[in-house]
Tab-separated table of C-alpha atoms in Angstrom:
chain	number	residue	atom	x	y	z
T	1	UNK	CA	-58.520	92.476	115.344
T	2	UNK	CA	-61.560	93.640	113.307
T	3	UNK	CA	-62.733	91.728	110.284
T	4	UNK	CA	-61.679	92.962	106.859
T	5	UNK	CA	-64.027	93.872	104.017
T	6	UNK	CA	-63.193	91.460	101.188
T	7	UNK	CA	-64.961	90.918	97.863
T	8	UNK	CA	-65.002	87.271	96.770
T	9	UNK	CA	-64.659	86.845	93.006
T	10	UNK	CA	-65.806	83.554	91.488
T	11	UNK	CA	-63.067	82.405	89.116
T	12	UNK	CA	-64.481	80.774	85.997
T	13	UNK	CA	-63.749	79.549	82.495
T	14	UNK	CA	-65.751	77.957	79.677
T	15	UNK	CA	-65.198	76.287	76.306
T	16	UNK	CA	-66.265	79.524	74.593
T	17	UNK	CA	-68.359	82.675	74.967
T	18	UNK	CA	-71.548	80.871	73.943
T	19	UNK	CA	-71.308	78.498	76.900
T	20	UNK	CA	-70.579	81.386	79.238
T	21	UNK	CA	-73.665	83.245	78.042
T	22	UNK	CA	-75.822	80.174	78.580
T	23	UNK	CA	-74.598	79.886	82.179
T	24	UNK	CA	-75.274	83.546	82.922
T	25	UNK	CA	-78.644	83.561	81.199
T	26	UNK	CA	-79.828	80.581	83.296
T	27	UNK	CA	-79.796	82.770	86.401
T	28	UNK	CA	-80.206	86.528	86.114
T	29	UNK	CA	-78.763	86.953	89.623
T	30	UNK	CA	-75.414	86.026	88.086
T	31	UNK	CA	-75.242	89.534	86.678
T	32	UNK	CA	-75.068	90.924	90.227
T	33	UNK	CA	-72.076	88.792	91.218
T	34	UNK	CA	-68.309	89.280	91.091
T	35	UNK	CA	-66.260	87.151	88.715
T	36	UNK	CA	-62.757	86.486	87.467
T	37	UNK	CA	-62.706	85.493	83.792
T	38	UNK	CA	-59.716	83.158	83.265
T	39	UNK	CA	-59.519	83.548	79.512
T	40	UNK	CA	-56.319	81.495	79.250
T	41	UNK	CA	-58.350	78.450	80.361
T	42	UNK	CA	-61.009	78.825	77.647
T	43	UNK	CA	-60.848	76.311	74.798
T	44	UNK	CA	-61.511	79.042	72.259
T	45	UNK	CA	-58.958	81.796	72.888
T	46	UNK	CA	-59.581	83.617	69.624
T	47	UNK	CA	-59.850	87.401	69.579
T	48	UNK	CA	-63.325	87.118	68.033
T	49	UNK	CA	-64.503	84.950	70.923
T	50	UNK	CA	-62.902	87.409	73.354
T	51	UNK	CA	-64.657	90.413	71.834
T	52	UNK	CA	-68.009	88.604	71.875
T	53	UNK	CA	-67.555	87.637	75.534
T	54	UNK	CA	-66.525	91.101	76.721
T	55	UNK	CA	-69.344	92.823	74.851
T	56	UNK	CA	-71.785	90.500	76.589
T	57	UNK	CA	-70.326	91.077	80.067
T	58	UNK	CA	-70.239	94.846	79.579
T	59	UNK	CA	-73.772	94.990	78.207
T	60	UNK	CA	-74.997	93.363	81.449
T	61	UNK	CA	-72.734	95.545	83.627
T	62	UNK	CA	-71.055	92.501	85.190
T	63	UNK	CA	-68.297	93.182	87.739
T	64	UNK	CA	-65.333	91.122	86.576
T	65	UNK	CA	-61.564	90.783	86.589
T	66	UNK	CA	-60.076	89.841	83.237
T	67	UNK	CA	-57.104	87.464	83.518
T	68	UNK	CA	-54.925	85.882	80.866
T	69	UNK	CA	-51.808	83.820	81.628
T	70	UNK	CA	-49.253	83.003	78.943
T	71	UNK	CA	-45.511	82.747	78.431
T	72	UNK	CA	-45.920	84.090	74.887
T	73	UNK	CA	-45.398	87.872	74.964
T	74	UNK	CA	-46.943	88.311	71.499
T	75	UNK	CA	-50.056	86.478	72.631
T	76	UNK	CA	-50.188	88.563	75.817
T	77	UNK	CA	-49.985	91.778	73.806
T	78	UNK	CA	-52.746	90.706	71.403
T	79	UNK	CA	-55.165	89.420	74.039
T	80	UNK	CA	-54.739	92.237	76.553
T	81	UNK	CA	-54.606	94.820	73.766
T	82	UNK	CA	-57.986	93.589	72.540
T	83	UNK	CA	-59.443	93.367	76.053
T	84	UNK	CA	-58.413	96.931	76.836
T	85	UNK	CA	-60.659	98.207	74.030
T	86	UNK	CA	-63.625	97.026	76.111
T	87	UNK	CA	-62.456	98.565	79.419
T	88	UNK	CA	-62.866	95.605	81.817
T	89	UNK	CA	-63.459	96.806	85.393
T	90	UNK	CA	-60.161	95.169	86.471
T	91	UNK	CA	-57.319	93.720	84.384
T	92	UNK	CA	-54.924	91.288	86.099
T	93	UNK	CA	-51.450	91.063	84.537
T	94	UNK	CA	-48.631	89.000	85.995
T	95	UNK	CA	-45.621	91.192	86.786
T	96	UNK	CA	-43.384	88.843	84.774
T	97	UNK	CA	-45.538	89.453	81.691
T	98	UNK	CA	-46.053	93.215	81.974
T	99	UNK	CA	-45.134	94.876	78.678
T	100	UNK	CA	-47.509	97.867	78.687
T	101	UNK	CA	-47.498	101.556	79.565
T	102	UNK	CA	-49.431	102.332	82.745
T	103	UNK	CA	-51.330	105.192	81.104
T	104	UNK	CA	-53.317	102.824	78.854
T	105	UNK	CA	-55.205	101.506	81.895
T	106	UNK	CA	-57.045	104.751	82.617
T	107	UNK	CA	-60.470	103.154	82.088
T	108	UNK	CA	-59.696	99.897	83.903
T	109	UNK	CA	-58.159	99.195	87.278
T	110	UNK	CA	-54.741	97.577	86.943
T	111	UNK	CA	-53.993	94.568	89.118
T	112	UNK	CA	-50.325	93.601	89.137
T	113	UNK	CA	-49.940	90.006	90.273
T	114	UNK	CA	-47.086	87.766	91.331
T	115	UNK	CA	-47.287	83.979	91.598
T	116	UNK	CA	-44.574	82.174	93.501
T	117	UNK	CA	-43.780	79.934	96.442
T	118	UNK	CA	-42.934	79.784	100.124
T	119	UNK	CA	-39.436	81.218	99.635
T	120	UNK	CA	-40.391	84.459	97.878
T	121	UNK	CA	-39.541	87.700	99.685
T	122	UNK	CA	-42.786	89.633	100.211
T	123	UNK	CA	-41.197	93.013	101.133
T	124	UNK	CA	-39.056	92.872	97.979
T	125	UNK	CA	-42.084	91.875	95.897
T	126	UNK	CA	-44.086	94.849	97.147
T	127	UNK	CA	-41.223	97.174	96.300
T	128	UNK	CA	-41.012	95.782	92.753
T	129	UNK	CA	-44.785	95.935	92.274
T	130	UNK	CA	-45.031	99.513	93.532
T	131	UNK	CA	-42.953	100.679	90.552
T	132	UNK	CA	-45.958	99.923	88.340
T	133	UNK	CA	-48.252	102.042	90.536
T	134	UNK	CA	-51.045	99.451	90.337
T	135	UNK	CA	-54.566	99.963	91.619
T	136	UNK	CA	-54.452	96.481	93.181
T	137	UNK	CA	-51.539	94.331	94.360
T	138	UNK	CA	-51.992	90.557	94.068
T	139	UNK	CA	-49.551	88.187	95.762
T	140	UNK	CA	-50.237	84.463	95.378
T	141	UNK	CA	-47.722	82.169	97.057
T	142	UNK	CA	-47.764	78.382	97.471
T	143	UNK	CA	-46.915	77.978	101.151
T	144	UNK	CA	-45.280	74.947	102.736
T	145	UNK	CA	-44.365	76.649	106.028
T	146	UNK	CA	-47.037	78.124	108.325
T	147	UNK	CA	-44.456	80.309	110.080
T	148	UNK	CA	-43.549	81.968	106.778
T	149	UNK	CA	-47.238	82.538	106.050
T	150	UNK	CA	-47.772	84.193	109.438
T	151	UNK	CA	-44.690	86.370	108.938
T	152	UNK	CA	-45.933	87.503	105.515
T	153	UNK	CA	-49.483	87.998	106.799
T	154	UNK	CA	-48.228	90.265	109.573
T	155	UNK	CA	-46.047	92.257	107.167
T	156	UNK	CA	-48.864	92.706	104.642
T	157	UNK	CA	-51.306	93.762	107.346
T	158	UNK	CA	-48.948	96.543	108.461
T	159	UNK	CA	-47.954	97.527	104.893
T	160	UNK	CA	-51.549	97.754	103.686
T	161	UNK	CA	-52.563	99.826	106.705
T	162	UNK	CA	-49.612	102.214	106.326
T	163	UNK	CA	-49.790	102.671	102.544
T	164	UNK	CA	-53.520	102.356	101.926
T	165	UNK	CA	-53.125	99.845	99.094
T	166	UNK	CA	-55.747	97.481	97.715
T	167	UNK	CA	-54.592	93.894	98.108
T	168	UNK	CA	-55.368	90.350	97.009
T	169	UNK	CA	-53.241	88.034	99.129
T	170	UNK	CA	-53.728	84.403	98.146
T	171	UNK	CA	-52.033	81.527	100.030
T	172	UNK	CA	-52.032	78.785	97.384
T	173	UNK	CA	-51.693	75.043	97.811
T	174	UNK	CA	-54.078	72.140	98.254
T	175	UNK	CA	-53.413	72.140	102.010
T	176	UNK	CA	-53.942	75.889	102.423
T	177	UNK	CA	-57.630	76.457	101.737
T	178	UNK	CA	-58.254	77.680	105.281
T	179	UNK	CA	-55.358	80.150	105.004
T	180	UNK	CA	-57.191	81.714	102.049
T	181	UNK	CA	-60.098	82.464	104.354
T	182	UNK	CA	-57.813	83.849	107.076
T	183	UNK	CA	-56.218	86.162	104.527
T	184	UNK	CA	-59.610	87.304	103.230
T	185	UNK	CA	-60.794	88.012	106.757
T	186	UNK	CA	-57.723	89.981	107.837
T	187	UNK	CA	-55.937	91.648	104.923
T	188	UNK	CA	-57.360	91.007	101.451
T	189	UNK	CA	-59.661	93.374	99.597
T	190	UNK	CA	-60.144	90.715	96.925
T	191	UNK	CA	-60.107	86.926	97.010
T	192	UNK	CA	-61.169	84.097	94.717
T	193	UNK	CA	-63.582	81.198	94.859
T	194	UNK	CA	-64.060	78.302	92.458
T	195	UNK	CA	-66.971	77.869	90.065
T	196	UNK	CA	-67.482	74.280	88.853
T	197	UNK	CA	-63.778	73.529	89.276
T	198	UNK	CA	-60.855	75.416	90.819
T	199	UNK	CA	-58.527	77.575	88.741
T	200	UNK	CA	-55.751	77.398	91.372
T	201	UNK	CA	-54.630	74.815	93.980
T	202	UNK	CA	-56.571	75.092	97.243
T	203	UNK	CA	-59.366	77.240	95.808
T	204	UNK	CA	-62.756	76.597	97.432
T	205	UNK	CA	-66.303	77.449	96.400
T	206	UNK	CA	-67.979	80.734	97.272
T	207	UNK	CA	-70.430	78.855	99.503
T	208	UNK	CA	-67.582	77.207	101.439
T	209	UNK	CA	-65.816	80.557	101.704
T	210	UNK	CA	-68.867	82.296	103.144
T	211	UNK	CA	-69.649	79.440	105.532
T	212	UNK	CA	-66.202	79.677	107.137
T	213	UNK	CA	-66.259	83.483	107.218
T	214	UNK	CA	-69.551	83.324	109.103
T	215	UNK	CA	-67.797	81.282	111.805
T	216	UNK	CA	-65.458	84.213	112.445
T	217	UNK	CA	-68.193	86.748	112.921
T	218	UNK	CA	-69.652	87.357	116.393
T	219	UNK	CA	-73.240	86.348	117.029
T	220	UNK	CA	-75.793	89.047	116.394
T	221	UNK	CA	-77.110	90.390	119.737
T	222	UNK	CA	-80.652	89.306	120.569
């Protein structure tokens, strides 16, 4: 089975936009990377801080996914409504929190995500997600059964090939770091690595990710 082309996004958060700027400014190569901005994990979640952060990222043409998790629908509407004014390259919204019209995402790619566990029905999830006509499907499940993972992996491989979807398939769990790499190699268009600390159970660093991926690749002919 041929290797898959997967972009690894470094998932990060900071106390505020000032600290984020300092980190990026320390190394100009950061501007060439791929990042997930977990705004719900920032200490300062104000709209002013958000606007300042997004203006900075856009001014440096950073490739990023904007993510905000909350159970408060009013907060979701305010934060994503503000973020949309700045047209992030990708906006990740959990399917349980989706309260928007699809047509407002014309200038950003829409990632519809689902976070669940070993018992969730992947075919049913894909059917529900397809109603939103997302640009990217994200399924993140905390697996406790390797057989269920392999069943879902096989189904997603066939579904993605048949329907031509963009996919982020994330096996979560502290024991499942290697499964993240398997998924990235075989079916995912997008996956996530940790920055200074993980933003999800089982997340590994970009360097660890790349080291394991290199093990899968055949040796270059001499």
